[in-house]
Amino acid sequence: MNTQDQKILIVEDDHDLNNAYCLILAREGYEVASVADGKEGVERLNDFEPDLILLDLRMPNLDGIGFLKESSVTTRYPNAVIIVFTNFDENDEIALAFELGASRYVLKSSVSPRDLVKLVHDELDPAS
Amino acid sequence: MKRILSRLSSPIVAALLIFVLGSAVTFLSWRSSVDQSEQSNSTTIKAGTLDFAKRFEGRLVAYSDVLTNITVEAAKNGMTRESFNQSIDSLDVKNSYPSLDSFGYVQIVKPNQVSALKQKLIAEGRPSFDILPSGNRDEYTPLIYAKSLYNPDNAEQLVGYDLSVDESFDQLLEAIRQTQEVRASGPLSITDPNGQIQSGVALLAPVISTVDGENEVTGFMYATVRIESLSDLLKPNDVLQVAISIYSGDRPSENSVIYGEYNEPDSQSNMTKQVSVAGRTFTVQGSSTVPSQDKSDSAQQWLILALGIITSALLALFLLYVIRNKELEIDLRKTIDVQKAKENLLSLASHQLRTPATGVKQYLGLVLDGYAGTITMEQREMLEKANESNERQLSIVNQILKISKLENKRISLILTLTDPVELTLDVISEQGALLENKKINVVSPPKPILVALDVTYFRMVIENLINNAAKYSHDGAQITVSFAVDDGNFLMRVQDTGIGIDASDFDTLFEAFTRIDNEFSFSVSGTGIGLYIEKMIVDLHEGTIDVESEVGVGTTFIVSIPILSELSEQENTQ
């Protein structure tokens, strides 16, 4: 599938990381939208239908778990791939995210730009 | 003071206090109950006794008054058979004085008056009257008239009998003549209306006439009182639980009982009250009808006391149990709270330590990957070194956090049946540059082995063993990984031909933040916690890790994991 047809929503409160991920994924041709917290993420879903969401957990206003609960993203966009993308490794929280619709957990600090591209590519176009 | 208060707040002390207090309260209550019971008993006895004595005295006084009235009439008008009978009949004795049995009139007769008396009595229809016993005496005191309401024949038979012949009666009559007052006799035997013999007394009242201007006793009027009948009439009802005994005289004795049972005087169980009527003293004794405390009662009381003490002990033990449980609950909650706080801190620390390094990693990566344009070789080298340092930092952070989780037992292994050979090959494939210039050989077991392993954590063990083998070996060194099953254990050996470890370092090899001094200490990076983490992971798998080594020859690490899963055994034996 053409990356240009694929949309990625980045929900990340760290401004620099957010910018880095946008830069990396946009360069690959994905249509990227980014928000700084879960609350903005919920609102953004009204006009942005993502194919993949990179979701941080610890954020102000509304955290990752709150976003999953309030956005009903799995109901609205059942095909969207949700990757918990965080530096937290609390099993309970991650398990809850999976219950709420996340399909993968990745420790942010283990992912280089190339790793990120490969990760997104593998999730959105696993056949290739 | 603080120590005293601290000791007092100890659960054991509290329980002991409860036990002592409970026992003391039990004892005091028991004692009070016994005392109260005794006191209540005493009060009841006292009330019943005094009440009876008062009424007994009152009745005897009333009887005395009745006789006195008759004697007054007799003195005024003289006593005839007719007046005697009328006096008695007018009393309506059976209804008004049911304990009075018989009446009699005794006259003092001088020898020279005997003939006139006989004439009088003959005229009254008693032709055979004679004074008995016969004989000459200075004076006679014969029974002239007699009437028994219940034994008329007996009364008739006594007519003519001279009472003064009986010494006790003679003394009594003399006393009456002296005092000119009603007197009571000593105990008599009286046949009651049912034909039963019971104790009684006779009340004798003087007939006082004026002779030659002087008051002189000229006769006596008597009435016999059935003491038993009177006492039955007056005794307290059963509700009061007081039994009455009456004694003739001023103290209870076995020989002087005229009513009831003899009871040994005892201030706890009975009381006495003297009643003096008509010159005679009677002792009224009231006793409790509640059975006195015998051995069985005493035993029962001790049993109740013992039960009270046992109950206090049980209560104290229960309190101790509750307090200890509460303390344990509080301790547990504190431990959980502390643990929770540590976990939260750990969680926060992990996030806060990783996040800046993540940013460095991304931007170094962006530059290295050309996002900022082409970079020179020199720039690349420098940036890669920066990247390596950052990776090392992240690695250290990750390892420290792992140790923390392992030490706090926050790790729960997720065991799956795993082919350790496949896992090892996978790990080796990821090592890349580290294994360059080393010869790595994986020796598969004769048959495939499946072991219940937590893949994520056991991977770390394999990684660390292989990394150490590679790091502490010269170029061209041989690293052999072999597998076996022995006596229910899965064995993995990682053998190298590296620099070896001195036996003196074996003890500290698996300690945290410990690095052995050797030729590679400065050139090879490390935190000294790899083997420490490995050991913890192997321990979690309920396994062991051992080392064999010789300096200059090489080192072999042997990991042994019990094959715990039945499925593992089934698979391995197929």
XYZ file of C-alpha atoms in Angstrom:
702
model
C 0.000 0.000 0.000
C 1.143 3.502 -0.710
C 2.336 5.263 2.393
C 0.750 8.449 1.204
C -2.648 6.893 1.697
C -1.856 6.057 5.258
C -2.398 8.286 8.184
C -0.526 8.262 11.444
C -1.589 10.057 14.593
C 1.169 10.797 17.080
C -0.020 11.389 20.650
C 3.094 12.527 22.515
C 3.577 15.299 25.059
C 7.368 15.643 24.631
C 7.657 18.380 22.073
C 11.061 17.353 20.743
C 10.190 13.698 20.420
C 6.924 14.623 18.794
C 8.757 16.691 16.212
C 11.312 13.950 15.593
C 8.643 11.306 14.999
C 6.703 13.624 12.695
C 9.842 14.356 10.717
C 10.785 10.697 10.411
C 7.338 9.453 9.388
C 6.451 12.365 7.154
C 9.643 11.797 5.258
C 8.461 8.256 4.619
C 5.368 9.693 2.978
C 2.851 9.095 5.715
C 0.255 11.697 6.448
C 1.107 12.574 10.034
C -0.897 14.435 12.635
C 0.437 15.060 16.092
C -1.089 16.186 19.367
C 0.424 16.952 22.762
C -1.959 15.106 25.040
C -4.853 12.706 25.158
C -7.483 15.425 25.227
C -6.219 16.942 21.995
C -6.029 13.430 20.622
C -9.716 12.829 21.280
C -10.626 16.051 19.513
C -8.300 15.353 16.614
C -10.035 12.076 15.910
C -13.111 14.024 14.854
C -11.455 15.072 11.638
C -8.549 12.657 11.302
C -9.010 8.952 10.667
C -5.692 7.327 11.512
C -4.456 3.987 10.291
C -1.940 3.893 13.112
C -1.624 5.680 16.414
C 1.622 6.083 18.312
C 0.323 6.585 21.813
C 2.354 7.800 24.762
C 0.975 6.876 28.170
C 2.049 9.605 30.564
C 0.698 12.926 29.377
C -0.893 15.957 31.009
C -4.635 16.712 30.793
C -5.522 13.239 29.591
C -3.112 10.315 29.598
C -2.908 7.425 27.158
C -5.351 5.222 29.027
C -7.794 8.112 29.272
C -7.459 8.706 25.562
C -8.314 5.084 24.815
C -11.329 5.232 27.102
C -12.741 8.556 25.975
C -11.995 8.427 22.291
C -13.702 5.077 21.642
C -11.149 4.858 18.866
C -11.502 1.107 18.502
C -15.210 1.562 17.881
C -14.900 4.537 15.587
C -11.840 3.283 13.716
C -11.703 -0.449 14.269
C -8.930 -0.940 11.731
C -6.570 1.548 13.350
C -3.420 -0.007 14.802
C -2.659 1.356 18.240
C 0.929 1.120 19.425
C 1.652 2.029 23.035
C 4.829 4.044 22.564
C 6.192 4.897 25.974
C 9.173 4.803 28.293
C 7.017 3.333 31.033
C 7.203 -0.394 31.530
C 4.456 -0.901 34.078
C 2.798 -4.180 33.229
C -0.552 -3.254 34.744
C -0.888 -0.107 32.708
C 0.265 -1.790 29.523
C -2.136 -4.665 30.085
C -4.958 -2.176 30.488
C -3.990 -0.455 27.271
C -4.168 -3.790 25.514
C -7.590 -4.408 26.963
C -8.687 -1.033 25.630
C -7.528 -1.762 22.114
C -3.771 -1.404 21.869
C -2.129 -4.120 19.845
C 1.523 -3.509 20.543
C 3.836 -2.088 23.159
C 7.182 -0.527 22.293
C 9.716 0.999 24.665
C 10.448 4.366 23.087
C 14.053 4.445 24.246
C 14.813 1.227 22.363
C 13.714 2.640 19.005
C 16.013 4.550 16.657
C 14.610 6.472 13.654
C 15.214 3.488 11.429
C 13.608 1.207 13.964
C 10.582 3.473 14.017
C 10.216 3.388 10.263
C 10.514 -0.400 10.233
C 8.037 -0.682 13.105
C 5.381 1.434 11.376
C 5.992 -0.168 8.030
C 5.685 -3.665 9.474
C 2.428 -2.790 11.158
C 0.808 -1.037 8.212
C 2.148 -3.160 5.427
C 3.142 -6.489 6.895
C 2.903 -8.288 3.571
C 5.772 -6.392 2.031
C 8.326 6.652 80.808
C 8.234 6.144 77.049
C 9.546 2.630 77.502
C 6.893 1.905 80.088
C 4.166 3.281 77.823
C 5.643 1.383 74.920
C 5.601 -1.844 76.912
C 2.067 -1.170 78.102
C 0.923 -0.779 74.528
C 2.279 -4.210 73.664
C -0.536 -6.587 72.679
C 0.599 -9.195 75.199
C 0.545 -6.696 78.015
C -2.889 -5.492 76.904
C -4.166 -9.054 76.795
C -2.684 -9.756 80.219
C -4.340 -6.657 81.603
C -7.676 -7.759 80.176
C -7.206 -11.197 81.683
C -6.300 -9.800 85.081
C -9.130 -7.269 85.007
C -11.600 -9.858 83.799
C -10.543 -12.303 86.469
C -10.676 -9.618 89.124
C -14.140 -8.516 88.016
C -15.253 -12.165 87.938
C -13.933 -12.751 91.414
C -15.395 -9.563 92.839
C -18.759 -10.228 91.186
C -18.746 -13.783 92.452
C -17.797 -12.640 95.903
C -20.378 -9.866 95.825
C -22.994 -12.276 94.596
C -22.207 -14.701 97.376
C -22.226 -11.913 99.940
C -25.402 -10.474 98.523
C -27.032 -13.833 98.556
C -25.970 -14.376 102.116
C -27.054 -10.896 103.086
C -30.356 -11.284 101.352
C -30.786 -14.538 103.108
C -29.873 -12.940 106.425
C -32.272 -10.079 105.828
C -35.065 -12.489 104.983
C -34.341 -14.602 108.033
C -34.234 -11.564 110.253
C -37.473 -10.143 108.916
C -39.269 -13.473 109.149
C -38.010 -14.221 112.643
C -38.807 -10.839 114.103
C -42.208 -10.810 112.515
C -43.087 -14.214 113.880
C -41.746 -13.453 117.323
C -43.824 -10.311 117.484
C -46.997 -12.072 116.463
C -46.310 -15.035 118.698
C -45.863 -12.771 121.657
C -48.956 -10.852 120.679
C -51.057 -13.980 120.571
C -49.905 -15.197 123.940
C -50.566 -11.778 125.409
C -54.026 -11.812 123.859
C -54.710 -15.224 125.373
C -53.507 -13.952 128.708
C -55.878 -11.018 128.439
C -58.787 -13.335 127.639
C -58.073 -15.343 130.758
C -57.645 -12.199 132.815
C -61.076 -10.987 131.741
C -62.628 -14.246 132.833
C -60.823 -14.094 136.162
C -62.074 -10.565 136.734
C -65.620 -11.765 136.237
C -64.986 -14.745 138.428
C -63.582 -12.565 141.156
C -66.537 -10.228 140.972
C -69.357 -12.704 140.709
C -67.842 -15.915 141.746
C -67.313 -18.859 139.449
C -70.005 -21.419 138.914
C -70.230 -24.213 136.469
C -72.685 -22.286 134.479
C -70.670 -19.062 134.463
C -67.549 -21.032 133.608
C -69.170 -22.688 130.592
C -70.709 -19.413 129.512
C -67.383 -17.650 129.709
C -65.777 -20.267 127.516
C -68.647 -20.531 125.074
C -68.727 -16.777 124.648
C -65.162 -16.831 123.383
C -66.070 -18.831 120.275
C -62.720 -20.465 120.750
C -62.711 -22.644 117.682
C -63.066 -19.678 115.396
C -61.441 -16.906 117.355
C -58.709 -18.764 119.272
C -58.165 -22.003 117.363
C -54.905 -22.790 119.147
C -56.495 -22.801 122.562
C -57.262 -26.336 123.555
C -58.784 -26.544 127.017
C -59.788 -24.352 129.892
C -59.977 -24.890 133.583
C -60.803 -23.191 136.799
C -58.713 -24.005 139.827
C -59.766 -22.894 143.214
C -57.657 -22.474 146.292
C -59.488 -24.418 148.994
C -58.689 -24.465 152.660
C -59.404 -27.697 154.481
C -62.387 -26.141 156.166
C -63.828 -25.131 152.824
C -63.741 -28.549 151.235
C -67.123 -29.620 152.513
C -68.832 -26.454 151.252
C -67.140 -26.891 147.899
C -68.370 -30.448 147.544
C -71.880 -29.348 148.412
C -71.697 -26.685 145.807
C -70.469 -29.054 143.135
C -73.069 -31.676 144.029
C -75.710 -29.016 143.548
C -74.155 -28.251 140.157
C -74.550 -31.837 139.155
C -71.198 -33.293 140.098
C -72.065 -35.696 142.927
C -68.836 -37.659 142.787
C -66.448 -34.709 143.097
C -63.482 -35.369 145.267
C -60.071 -33.765 145.640
C -57.324 -35.975 144.445
C -55.001 -37.138 145.663
C -56.760 -37.367 148.928
C -54.994 -36.518 152.111
C -54.606 -33.713 154.575
C -52.837 -30.686 153.278
C -52.716 -27.096 154.418
C -54.645 -26.099 151.366
C -55.823 -27.578 148.177
C -55.822 -26.251 144.606
C -58.152 -28.629 142.828
C -59.411 -28.271 139.292
C -63.023 -27.389 139.786
C -64.224 -26.874 136.261
C -62.621 -28.025 133.040
C -63.572 -27.867 129.456
C -61.709 -29.240 126.506
C -63.018 -28.278 123.133
C -61.525 -31.316 121.449
C -61.177 -33.922 124.247
C -64.065 -33.386 126.633
C -63.579 -36.736 128.408
C -59.987 -35.939 129.201
C -60.977 -32.643 130.728
C -63.640 -34.275 132.898
C -61.186 -36.826 134.129
C -58.953 -34.074 135.477
C -61.625 -32.417 137.564
C -60.738 -32.674 141.259
C -57.022 -33.043 140.609
C -54.946 -30.940 143.007
C -52.422 -29.084 140.862
C -50.202 -28.206 143.801
C -49.295 -31.849 144.158
C -47.176 -31.372 141.042
C -44.047 -29.576 142.168
C -43.626 -27.550 138.973
C -47.257 -26.495 139.063
C -47.008 -25.768 142.742
C -44.121 -23.408 142.084
C -45.989 -21.863 139.221
C -49.099 -21.300 141.317
C -47.031 -19.860 144.100
C -45.374 -17.480 141.663
C -48.783 -16.372 140.439
C -49.980 -15.825 143.997
C -46.903 -13.708 144.626
C -47.040 -11.620 141.460
C -50.790 -11.777 140.948
C -49.994 -11.897 137.200
C -50.566 -14.350 134.439
C -47.948 -17.011 134.194
C -47.123 -19.623 131.599
C -46.158 -23.157 132.474
C -43.301 -25.107 131.066
C -43.821 -27.335 128.008
C -46.764 -29.700 128.174
C -47.865 -32.512 125.959
C -51.259 -31.843 124.465
C -53.335 -34.074 122.251
C -54.430 -32.077 119.265
C -57.802 -32.480 117.476
C -56.199 -35.080 115.174
C -55.148 -37.148 118.107
C -51.488 -36.187 117.708
C -49.396 -35.234 120.683
C -47.833 -31.803 120.396
C -46.124 -29.361 122.668
C -48.063 -26.726 124.460
C -48.043 -24.473 127.413
C -50.655 -23.550 129.962
C -51.439 -19.937 130.670
C -52.679 -19.396 134.204
C -54.349 -16.192 135.301
C -55.053 -15.435 138.977
C -58.532 -14.849 140.261
C -57.946 -11.997 142.644
C -60.569 -11.425 145.294
C -60.626 -9.032 148.125
C -60.422 -10.908 151.365
C -60.449 -8.915 154.572
C -59.616 -5.835 152.591
C -56.629 -7.445 150.980
C -56.253 -8.625 147.357
C -55.798 -12.270 147.503
C -55.536 -14.929 144.861
C -58.408 -17.274 145.416
C -58.197 -19.282 142.290
C -56.761 -19.600 138.829
C -58.117 -19.707 135.414
C -56.036 -21.571 132.887
C -56.032 -22.227 129.216
C -53.754 -24.597 127.352
C -52.167 -23.387 124.173
C -51.137 -25.796 121.428
C -47.847 -24.218 120.429
C -47.603 -26.126 117.208
C -51.093 -25.140 116.102
C -50.407 -21.540 117.053
C -47.048 -21.502 115.280
C -48.462 -23.098 112.155
C -51.011 -20.365 112.165
C -48.396 -17.637 112.536
C -45.444 -18.982 110.576
C -44.167 -17.082 107.545
C -45.382 -18.276 104.193
C -43.060 -20.402 102.097
C -42.232 -17.502 99.843
C -40.186 -15.935 102.585
C -38.146 -19.110 102.880
C -37.853 -18.887 106.668
C -38.456 -21.856 108.940
C -39.374 -21.183 112.567
C -38.331 -23.125 115.583
C -39.414 -22.311 119.129
C -37.568 -23.243 122.222
C -38.634 -23.071 125.853
C -36.027 -20.966 127.521
C -33.619 -18.257 126.457
C -31.474 -20.235 124.059
C -31.888 -22.987 121.503
C -31.104 -26.499 122.653
C -32.084 -29.901 121.487
C -34.024 -30.582 124.658
C -36.016 -27.397 124.678
C -37.601 -27.541 121.238
C -41.341 -27.067 121.451
C -41.894 -26.301 117.804
C -39.987 -27.012 114.616
C -36.528 -28.483 114.271
C -33.483 -27.849 116.348
C -30.860 -25.797 114.446
C -27.387 -25.175 115.687
C -27.189 -21.405 116.193
C -25.325 -19.932 113.235
C -25.254 -16.275 112.438
C -25.029 -17.076 108.725
C -28.075 -19.306 108.478
C -30.365 -18.467 111.368
C -31.178 -15.912 114.029
C -32.949 -15.986 117.366
C -35.273 -13.663 119.200
C -36.305 -14.032 122.838
C -39.960 -13.562 123.641
C -40.999 -13.121 127.258
C -44.669 -13.593 127.960
C -46.449 -14.452 131.195
C -43.185 -14.807 133.045
C -41.819 -17.402 130.644
C -39.115 -16.887 128.040
C -39.363 -18.487 124.667
C -36.701 -18.339 121.991
C -37.920 -17.977 118.449
C -35.382 -19.107 115.877
C -35.708 -18.352 112.165
C -33.701 -20.380 109.699
C -33.382 -20.150 105.964
C -35.263 -22.835 104.105
C -32.836 -22.359 101.245
C -30.496 -25.312 101.539
C -27.304 -24.281 103.192
C -24.221 -24.326 101.111
C -22.941 -27.808 101.028
C -19.960 -29.194 99.218
C -21.776 -29.390 95.920
C -22.809 -25.740 96.156
C -19.283 -24.753 97.071
C -17.993 -26.751 94.141
C -20.543 -25.071 91.895
C -19.414 -21.648 93.037
C -15.798 -22.517 92.396
C -16.811 -23.876 89.004
C -18.522 -20.582 88.182
C -15.424 -18.706 89.311
C -13.205 -20.989 87.222
C -15.461 -20.508 84.205
C -15.232 -16.766 84.703
C -11.459 -16.911 84.781
C -11.348 -19.178 81.734
C -13.683 -16.802 79.911
C -11.393 -13.914 80.831
C -8.444 -15.892 79.496
C -10.278 -16.674 76.264
C -11.302 -13.054 75.931
C -7.705 -11.983 76.487
C -6.479 -14.472 73.903
C -9.137 -13.335 71.461
C -8.111 -9.737 72.037
C -4.472 -10.666 71.527
C -5.403 -12.421 68.296
C -7.417 -9.444 67.069
C -4.695 -6.946 68.012
C -1.962 -9.045 66.424
C -4.011 -9.466 63.298
C -4.666 -5.774 63.220
C -0.960 -5.076 63.724
C -0.089 -7.499 60.969
C -2.720 -5.895 58.771
C -1.311 -2.457 59.532
C 2.249 -3.682 58.954
C 1.173 -5.286 55.733
C -0.616 -2.148 54.645
C 2.462 -0.102 55.529
C 4.638 -2.526 53.642
C 2.290 -2.388 50.690
C 2.188 1.402 50.902
C 5.969 1.569 51.077
C 6.220 -0.924 48.280
C 3.688 1.029 46.262
C 5.620 4.221 46.874
C 8.835 2.528 45.819
C 7.148 1.169 42.727
C 5.747 4.562 41.842
C 9.137 6.151 42.365
C 10.733 3.452 40.299
C 8.186 3.904 37.577
C 8.691 7.638 37.573
C 12.455 7.299 37.691
C 12.463 4.890 34.776
C 10.401 7.239 32.708
C 12.351 10.336 33.686
C 15.727 8.692 33.121
C 14.800 7.222 29.765
C 13.007 10.200 28.241
C 15.982 12.574 27.766
C 18.105 9.735 26.451
C 15.312 8.892 24.039
C 15.411 12.401 22.677
C 19.203 12.209 22.244
C 18.825 8.816 20.567
C 16.249 10.145 18.086
C 18.139 13.256 17.105
C 21.499 11.555 16.860
C 19.738 8.991 14.704
C 18.184 11.682 12.557
C 21.546 13.295 11.945
C 23.265 9.974 11.353
C 20.512 8.955 8.930
C 20.953 12.113 6.933
C 17.819 13.979 7.986
C 19.928 17.080 8.534
C 21.923 16.683 5.397
C 25.145 14.939 4.565
C 27.674 14.605 7.346
C 31.384 14.076 7.112
C 33.085 10.894 8.197
C 34.572 12.694 11.119
C 31.185 13.992 12.119
C 29.760 10.482 11.720
C 32.433 9.015 13.988
C 31.805 11.586 16.653
C 28.065 11.221 16.419
C 28.326 7.434 16.607
C 30.439 7.696 19.723
C 27.822 9.997 21.217
C 25.181 7.503 20.198
C 27.114 4.649 21.802
C 27.468 6.543 25.029
C 23.778 7.289 24.983
C 22.994 3.638 24.315
C 25.241 2.661 27.184
C 23.453 5.051 29.442
C 20.101 3.651 28.394
C 21.443 0.160 28.940
C 22.633 1.056 32.438
C 19.283 2.619 33.258
C 17.492 -0.465 31.976
C 19.722 -2.796 33.946
C 19.385 -0.822 37.143
C 15.633 -0.836 36.755
C 15.670 -4.564 36.061
C 17.715 -5.199 39.200
C 15.316 -3.130 41.189
C 12.342 -5.074 39.907
C 14.055 -8.389 40.454
C 15.129 -7.467 43.969
C 11.660 -6.263 44.827
C 10.263 -9.446 43.343
C 8.136 -7.492 40.985
C 8.899 -9.865 38.182
C 6.512 -12.667 37.406
C 7.888 -15.081 34.869
C 5.708 -15.918 31.920
C 6.785 -19.455 31.178
C 6.321 -20.957 27.767
C 7.723 -24.125 26.318
C 10.787 -22.924 24.509
C 13.505 -24.512 22.417
C 16.606 -23.055 24.081
C 18.694 -23.891 21.012
C 16.481 -21.766 18.781
C 16.503 -18.982 21.343
C 20.298 -19.088 21.529
C 20.643 -18.977 17.788
C 18.316 -16.004 17.699
C 20.351 -14.185 20.336
C 23.590 -14.938 18.503
C 22.142 -13.561 15.286
C 21.465 -10.238 16.983
C 24.924 -9.814 18.482
C 26.477 -8.722 15.265
C 29.799 -6.925 15.687
C 30.356 -8.243 19.182
C 30.958 -11.757 17.865
C 33.183 -10.687 15.025
C 36.587 -12.342 15.276
C 35.197 -14.973 17.578
C 34.269 -18.487 16.638
C 30.873 -19.329 18.020
C 29.616 -22.859 17.952
C 26.226 -24.078 19.072
C 26.099 -27.776 19.847
C 22.556 -29.031 19.648
C 21.452 -31.813 21.972
C 20.846 -35.317 20.632
C 17.115 -34.712 20.816
C 15.217 -31.427 20.749
C 14.563 -30.011 24.188
C 11.601 -27.935 25.208
C 11.901 -26.120 28.507
C 9.469 -23.878 30.365
C 11.280 -20.552 30.160
C 10.404 -16.905 30.277
C 11.715 -16.053 26.859
C 12.237 -12.353 27.556
C 14.277 -12.876 30.682
C 16.121 -16.028 29.704
C 17.155 -14.277 26.520
C 18.976 -11.786 28.760
C 20.817 -14.667 30.432
C 21.949 -16.079 27.101
C 22.881 -12.624 25.823
C 24.953 -11.830 28.862
C 26.750 -15.179 28.902
C 27.644 -14.950 25.236
C 28.587 -11.268 25.525
C 30.870 -11.960 28.473
C 32.434 -14.914 26.658
C 33.102 -12.669 23.684
C 34.245 -9.609 25.670
C 36.723 -11.494 27.828
C 38.300 -13.449 24.975
C 40.929 -12.534 22.486
C 40.276 -12.513 18.770
C 39.947 -16.017 17.431
C 38.668 -17.390 20.720
C 36.234 -20.266 20.620
C 32.815 -19.935 22.239
C 30.784 -23.100 22.494
C 27.208 -23.266 23.638
C 26.003 -26.771 24.379
C 22.804 -28.243 25.762
C 21.874 -31.385 27.636
C 19.257 -32.961 29.864
C 20.540 -34.524 33.021
C 18.532 -35.962 35.877
C 15.464 -33.856 35.180
C 17.418 -30.655 34.589
C 18.085 -28.744 31.425
C 21.758 -27.791 31.206
C 23.238 -25.036 29.107
C 26.992 -24.601 28.993
C 28.669 -21.521 27.591
C 32.328 -22.286 27.292
C 35.012 -19.933 26.072
C 38.735 -20.021 25.563
C 39.100 -16.587 27.043
C 41.288 -15.185 29.773
C 39.630 -17.177 32.547
C 38.714 -16.226 36.091
C 40.800 -16.809 39.169
C 39.143 -19.159 41.643
C 39.514 -16.549 44.369
C 37.085 -14.350 42.459
C 34.353 -16.968 42.241
C 32.661 -15.796 45.465
C 32.206 -12.239 44.276
C 31.486 -13.075 40.675
C 27.706 -12.863 40.972
C 27.597 -9.829 43.271
C 26.119 -6.579 42.037
C 28.423 -3.841 40.721
C 31.429 -6.116 40.982
C 33.913 -6.407 38.166
C 36.867 -8.700 38.277
C 40.198 -7.086 37.691
C 41.768 -8.510 34.579
C 43.497 -7.392 31.406
C 40.177 -6.407 29.867
C 38.919 -4.353 32.848
C 39.666 -0.992 31.275
C 39.020 -1.766 27.660
C 35.776 -3.595 28.087
C 32.797 -1.591 29.248
C 30.505 -3.003 31.847
C 28.484 -2.146 34.887
C 29.268 -5.230 36.951
C 25.635 -6.209 37.272
C 25.232 -8.565 34.309
C 25.994 -11.774 36.197
C 24.052 -10.496 39.195
C 20.954 -10.066 37.016
C 21.596 -13.424 35.371
C 21.703 -15.196 38.702
C 18.454 -13.572 39.783
C 16.736 -14.648 36.588
C 18.053 -18.190 36.898
C 16.947 -18.217 40.551
C 13.490 -17.149 39.444
C 13.471 -20.169 37.142
C 14.377 -22.205 40.236
C 17.651 -23.059 38.626
C 21.332 -22.662 39.375
C 24.298 -21.078 37.671
C 27.830 -22.256 38.268
C 31.227 -21.414 36.882
C 34.305 -23.420 36.084
C 37.368 -21.540 35.032
C 41.102 -21.549 34.782
C 43.132 -18.449 34.215
C 44.608 -18.413 30.764
C 42.536 -21.372 29.632
C 38.959 -20.281 29.642
C 35.666 -20.195 31.467
C 32.543 -22.293 31.409
C 29.241 -21.096 32.802
C 26.731 -23.848 33.481
C 23.076 -22.949 33.771
C 20.788 -25.640 35.142
C 17.001 -25.247 35.000
C 14.641 -27.940 36.322
C 12.393 -29.304 33.670
C 9.250 -28.696 35.728
C 6.585 -28.926 33.133
C 5.035 -32.343 32.512
C 4.654 -31.291 28.957
C 8.356 -30.558 28.837
C 9.065 -34.059 30.008
C 6.598 -35.609 27.607
C 7.993 -33.607 24.707
C 11.541 -34.386 25.661
C 10.950 -38.104 25.918
C 9.208 -38.380 22.526
